[in-house]
Amino acid sequence: MNLRFDERDEAFRQMVRSRIAQILPWDISDRHRRLLANTSHLHDQRRWFAILDAEGWSVPAWPVEHGGTGWTALQRFIFEDEMYAADAPEFHWIGSHMVGPVLYTFGSKAQCDRFLQPIRDGREIWAQGFSEPNAGSDLASLRTQARREDDVYIVNGSKIWTSGAFEADWLFCLVKTDTQGKPQRSVSCLLIDLRSPGITIRQIRQINNEAHLCEVFFDDVRVPAENLVGEEGLGWTYAKFLLDHERTTSSFIFWIKRELTRTRELGRTVVRNGRQLIHDPIWSGRLAVLAAEIEAHEWSVLRVLSEESSGFPITAAASVLKVKGSEIQQSITALQVDALGEQSLRDYGAESLDASTDPIWPDLYQGRTSRALITRAATIFGGAQQIQKNLLAKLALGL
Amino acid sequence: MNLRFDERDEAFRQMVRSRIAQILPWDISDRHRRLLANTSHLHDQRRWFAILDAEGWSVPAWPVEHGGTGWTALQRFIFEDEMYAADAPEFHWIGSHMVGPVLYTFGSKAQCDRFLQPIRDGREIWAQGFSEPNAGSDLASLRTQARREDDVYIVNGSKIWTSGAFEADWLFCLVKTDTQGKPQRSVSCLLIDLRSPGITIRQIRQINNEAHLCEVFFDDVRVPAENLVGEEGLGWTYAKFLLDHERTTSSFIFWIKRELTRTRELGRTVVRNGRQLIHDPIWSGRLAVLAAEIEAHEWSVLRVLSEESSGFPITAAASVLKVKGSEIQQSITALQVDALGEQSLRDYGAESLDASTDPIWPDLYQGRTSRALITRAATIFGGAQQIQKNLLAKLALGL
Amino acid sequence: MDFELSEMQQMVVDSAERLVTAETGLDQWHARRKLTDGVDPKLWVKMAELGWMALVIPEDAGGLGCPMEDLALLMIELGRGLVTEPLISTSVLAAHVLDRALVSERRAHWLGRIATGEVRIALAHEEPHTNGTIGVSARRIEDGYMLDGQKAVAFDAPSAGYLLVTSELEGTSALFLVARESTGIATNSYALIDGSRAADLTFASAHVPSDGLIASGAAADRILNEALDRARVALIAQAVGAMEVALRITAGYAKERQQFGQPIGKFQAVQHMAADMFVAAYQARSALYAALRDIDGDASKRARSVAMAKVVAGMAGQTVSRNGVQIHGGYGVTDEYVISHYYRRLLVLEKQYGGIDLNAAKLALCEAEA
Amino acid sequence: MDFELSEMQQMVVDSAERLVTAETGLDQWHARRKLTDGVDPKLWVKMAELGWMALVIPEDAGGLGCPMEDLALLMIELGRGLVTEPLISTSVLAAHVLDRALVSERRAHWLGRIATGEVRIALAHEEPHTNGTIGVSARRIEDGYMLDGQKAVAFDAPSAGYLLVTSELEGTSALFLVARESTGIATNSYALIDGSRAADLTFASAHVPSDGLIASGAAADRILNEALDRARVALIAQAVGAMEVALRITAGYAKERQQFGQPIGKFQAVQHMAADMFVAAYQARSALYAALRDIDGDASKRARSVAMAKVVAGMAGQTVSRNGVQIHGGYGVTDEYVISHYYRRLLVLEKQYGGIDLNAAKLALCEAEA
């Protein structure tokens, strides 16, 4: 065991940092800083992906033969850390972190040829159709059906909480291809063109005014059979592969570190009782404890990334990242809201504004409460906190 | 609704306060202040009960014909508040708050004649035998049996967590008198002389060095049938009566208020970084929030005492008192421990010491950590916090 | 001490319950976003007709002279219905200020206008907390005063005809009553997250006639603090009502919503989150009662009890609204489920006129100075 | 960055595991209460023979020159076994001070004695926090120094032959090495709640020879802070070990203990408390790693990382020990179940050399001054 940072990693960080500073358009990072929504601006994201693709950096984790970088896990960690620190748009997770890996692992050559490049360069954006109105945390009760007829599947049913479906191009969708069999063997993965006839998309307005989550309805939607991923009935296997593949994403570590920086800025911007808030011992005490939790959280991520061996399955450690990460997201945004006091109550609406010229409302204030509101979802989506803790008790402790 | 205090209640408080000051022996309150244990010193308690009995104040809540005071619920509240504030020993709950009420409500005249007076004057001390090694929170699985033979019951089995059994005179005991019937109709209440042959008592050393909790073993213990309370099979009814009867005791409100006073004293006694701890904004902030919680908690007790009408059963409100009361007991003792820092780590052993002459260790320090350690039991005994919350969800919310 | 409702109190509660049932709900709340100033004029008139604006105004000034307990009961009901009409600004806060600052006919005139719902008055007190902004100060001129500076987040100002403006004047405090649309006053209005409205006010050589100064020095501070504490009690009462309904809605949802083959309310984790909500809401109501006991009493005791209640109700509001959303799962963070509106309203009620943090700091200072 | 154990590390861990398995457990802990000074001399010798006292002492002074990672791994194992032998005081804290304060032969002499387990040295640094007590100050006399004043809760002092005493000297800091039984030094020994021992020390014209002053001024402060941070890391590592075992014991209990017809581990509430323990223990180990990364680096970064780890591990220790006791029910608060011993030990580990509160305040100051 040797926990000192390697000089080479530090050099890599410097290289990445200066290159991002060169290639990231100023208007993108500026807009990104004032974002009200919790997800990056899609147009900016596409532009940024195209730029990264030209650099060969848009899908660092993919195998080199599919356009990956060949970086170590720690280097990929550093790269993403720097992307966030630079206020760059984030990865479009569904395509780069889910669909891509599933396709190059289980998909056909034709699927790889058709789909991977548009993911790499941001031309095609993917959404993910897992949850259904009656199957939130309980994915075993999926009902959306795909009936095979000759060389097409006829899909009927609906999905919910499909992030960004209204502006996405494709849907990576779990469907039931077998209504008789065991739930574990009856689910398949289909790639569905979101412009197919029979698809209706409804945006759901959220607590923070965004309407990014969608409901997607399928009414006899015809999907070419070649869009089946791998084998029928193995949908669960692929979904599980995804979760195992993406062990550290749910830690939100980079997002959290960026918000920590913003919180510190807030502490120096807000003046209360004639002094900067950062000099209020109670507020800075909360900040300090949170910063300590974040430091530890970051090391938890590094441990999982490095697959540290221990007496329990690594999936348990991944659950720790999710549980702690979602808690911290909520704590840090709450601390921002508290910093702003009554000024936190302003509703900025759904659209991000131009740069502020009003000294009462510095740019930094915009989006803080919006973020805090939607962050209540951190303990809900991607497996509610309750489910995560059930899982932990079982995986790590055998309860 | 009118929430202002009545002048007459304030006058009553003054009367009680000055009378207690007159009759409470100085050595008792002095010892009581330096107590390491969580329960009052039994010898002092007996002395104090005798004094209170002479005053006619030893069992204020009992009907006047049994020696009660005829005070209103609020007056009894004030009386007890003043007892604690004066560092008097507390009531010996089991006798005065449990056995007495059960006997004068369900017991025979002979039982009342025999048992009530010695409870009133502290001559006979009672313990309570409810829990068993395999029935902690789950009282339905009691196993201690009482087999009727002519005019005696033969008792076999064991009880655990029996507070003070080693120094008590009598045991108020739940036993199974029917091994076939439904659990709800198979339990009875027996009054058992703790000096009966066949009884073995083992003291259990606790986390705070006290050994007040006991295990009581029954080996063919013969109990006269006249010591059956009420009817066979109605043990649950009587136990439930007790709980309904004692809605506010588990709030620990008076205990908590006394610890709040001590915590404030600590804040002025401890000097840290050259200033009194009370001037440390983080510590005094924690104290302030806790004091606010305690103020609200006290009003919760008053609402239950006054049987405020609301949309849910009053037993739910009583559970709130237990849940919140035990949380606060833990928070306030933790705040004391934090105040003492490294000095909180000293182990004082089990026996209270004489008044301190060492300025490093003022009397006030003694017992703080001991109290904090045993207070972990507040969320365990008398219905674990988990059980209380199950109950609340059911009673108040229908879940 | 008596927890039973008087006849008058029962009447207030019943009328409020009827109005809340008839006039609130998701559709209405969504519709209110389109009101320019956050106030539905018809609803305002109805409330005035029910006597609510007159409730705590003294009888000698045309009010009903009811105690604060009655107001709290009304506010609990309005909190249940998420009613954000600017009742507190006008009929609690401004009414108290004008009752104490004005005398004889002028007092009767203004309190009468408030009691009938004819006028709305907002407090402009808080100043922005960043560099580059300046607070309001006044200077004496020949025929009155000239005000300069800025106020931020003046609750309910967009719909108010008049403002109560706190200001520095010759080294001491001053309280002005001015028409909001006077020359030299610019209003920057915006919505808050619960759909109510607030504004920043910029005073640029704003002229106030001599009688616009209604209190100054220690009296101004005292009156303002009294009025703010009464307004805080009203906010706390609304929070209690909001929590009790959020709890009911969430328990209802937990009984209906099926996951893993049973209602989610059968899961112990959900039960415990709900139980924690219940405990919190109970505790908040108790804190409200404690504040009501002291609201007309000794100033330092009053300030302390109100701050305590603001802290307890604020923390309780967080527990209730957070657990309520959590139990609702994904639906909890949508605008389409009412629980998210309770969440936002409870956040406003926590922060308005000082959040948990500011009140805890105030109490900590009391502890240190005791 | 590499999380795999080296051969040396594996050896240390294995030997510690063996010793812990053989030498600890309830009966041993109960027996240790009767030791007068808290140290089992046989165990001490065994530990010395295993090279543990020499572990982080530089090779040029007769030590093994291992990095702090190795020490942390050893401490994790000792934490598992609730070993309270005064290893940290002597072979971490005092060893570092003497390594940095002494030179050449004298350094080799003292470090050699520590490495072989021949001597035990305790730090007397903290001063009592009440009125009526006075801290230690020194004045120069002809043939050395005279010390007066008091130290409180000097950990492990009762079994130590020597003391490292911090003192004021001519307006600056000074660090003395003195024999504990020197004339003028009175030791008031007592047990701590985990069975270890501490003492208050009263210096009344205690004479220290000239070479007893081993560092002064900024150097004394720097050396002491470095040594304390290393000791803190060792405490944190022990806490990590204690948490991991408390977790295992509790999970085991939850699988065995039946209530309401099933193991209590089947109840979701118990599962979630246990899951929270797991998360906390995981987080604590991560914090330890962060501190280890910076332990030999830049002073302010080191102090910050160690304080962070002390806070995180402190809070985690509370979660683990509190939930562990809660899941054990009544048995959790008895001396007869080991979980209560983990509870007490984790409380000591949290508070020793600064608890959550002091370290959080230190970090808050860093935030403000950054």
PDB file of C-alpha atoms in Angstrom, chain A residues 84 157 167 174 191 247-248 251 261 281 284 291 297 350 358 394 396:
ATOM      1  CA  TYR A  84     -15.972  19.719 -14.452  1.00  0.00           C
ATOM      2  CA  GLY A 157     -46.599   0.472 -23.384  1.00  0.00           C
ATOM      3  CA  GLU A 167     -34.610  16.135 -27.498  1.00  0.00           C
ATOM      4  CA  LEU A 174     -35.957  -2.465 -21.822  1.00  0.00           C
ATOM      5  CA  LEU A 191     -32.690   0.364 -29.771  1.00  0.00           C
ATOM      6  CA  ARG A 247     -19.396   1.765 -10.558  1.00  0.00           C
ATOM      7  CA  THR A 248     -18.285   5.272  -9.796  1.00  0.00           C
ATOM      8  CA  SER A 251     -20.727   9.079  -6.772  1.00  0.00           C
ATOM      9  CA  THR A 261     -15.859  25.380  -5.225  1.00  0.00           C
ATOM     10  CA  PRO A 281     -18.084  30.118  12.337  1.00  0.00           C
ATOM     11  CA  SER A 284     -17.888  27.769   7.713  1.00  0.00           C
ATOM     12  CA  ALA A 291     -15.391  19.441   2.597  1.00  0.00           C
ATOM     13  CA  HIS A 297     -15.748  10.505  -0.701  1.00  0.00           C
ATOM     14  CA  ALA A 350     -36.669  27.529 -16.537  1.00  0.00           C
ATOM     15  CA  ASP A 358     -27.377  43.649 -11.008  1.00  0.00           C
ATOM     16  CA  LYS A 394     -27.465  -7.800   1.856  1.00  0.00           C
ATOM     17  CA  ALA A 396     -21.885  -6.326   2.456  1.00  0.00           C
TER      18      ALA A 396
END
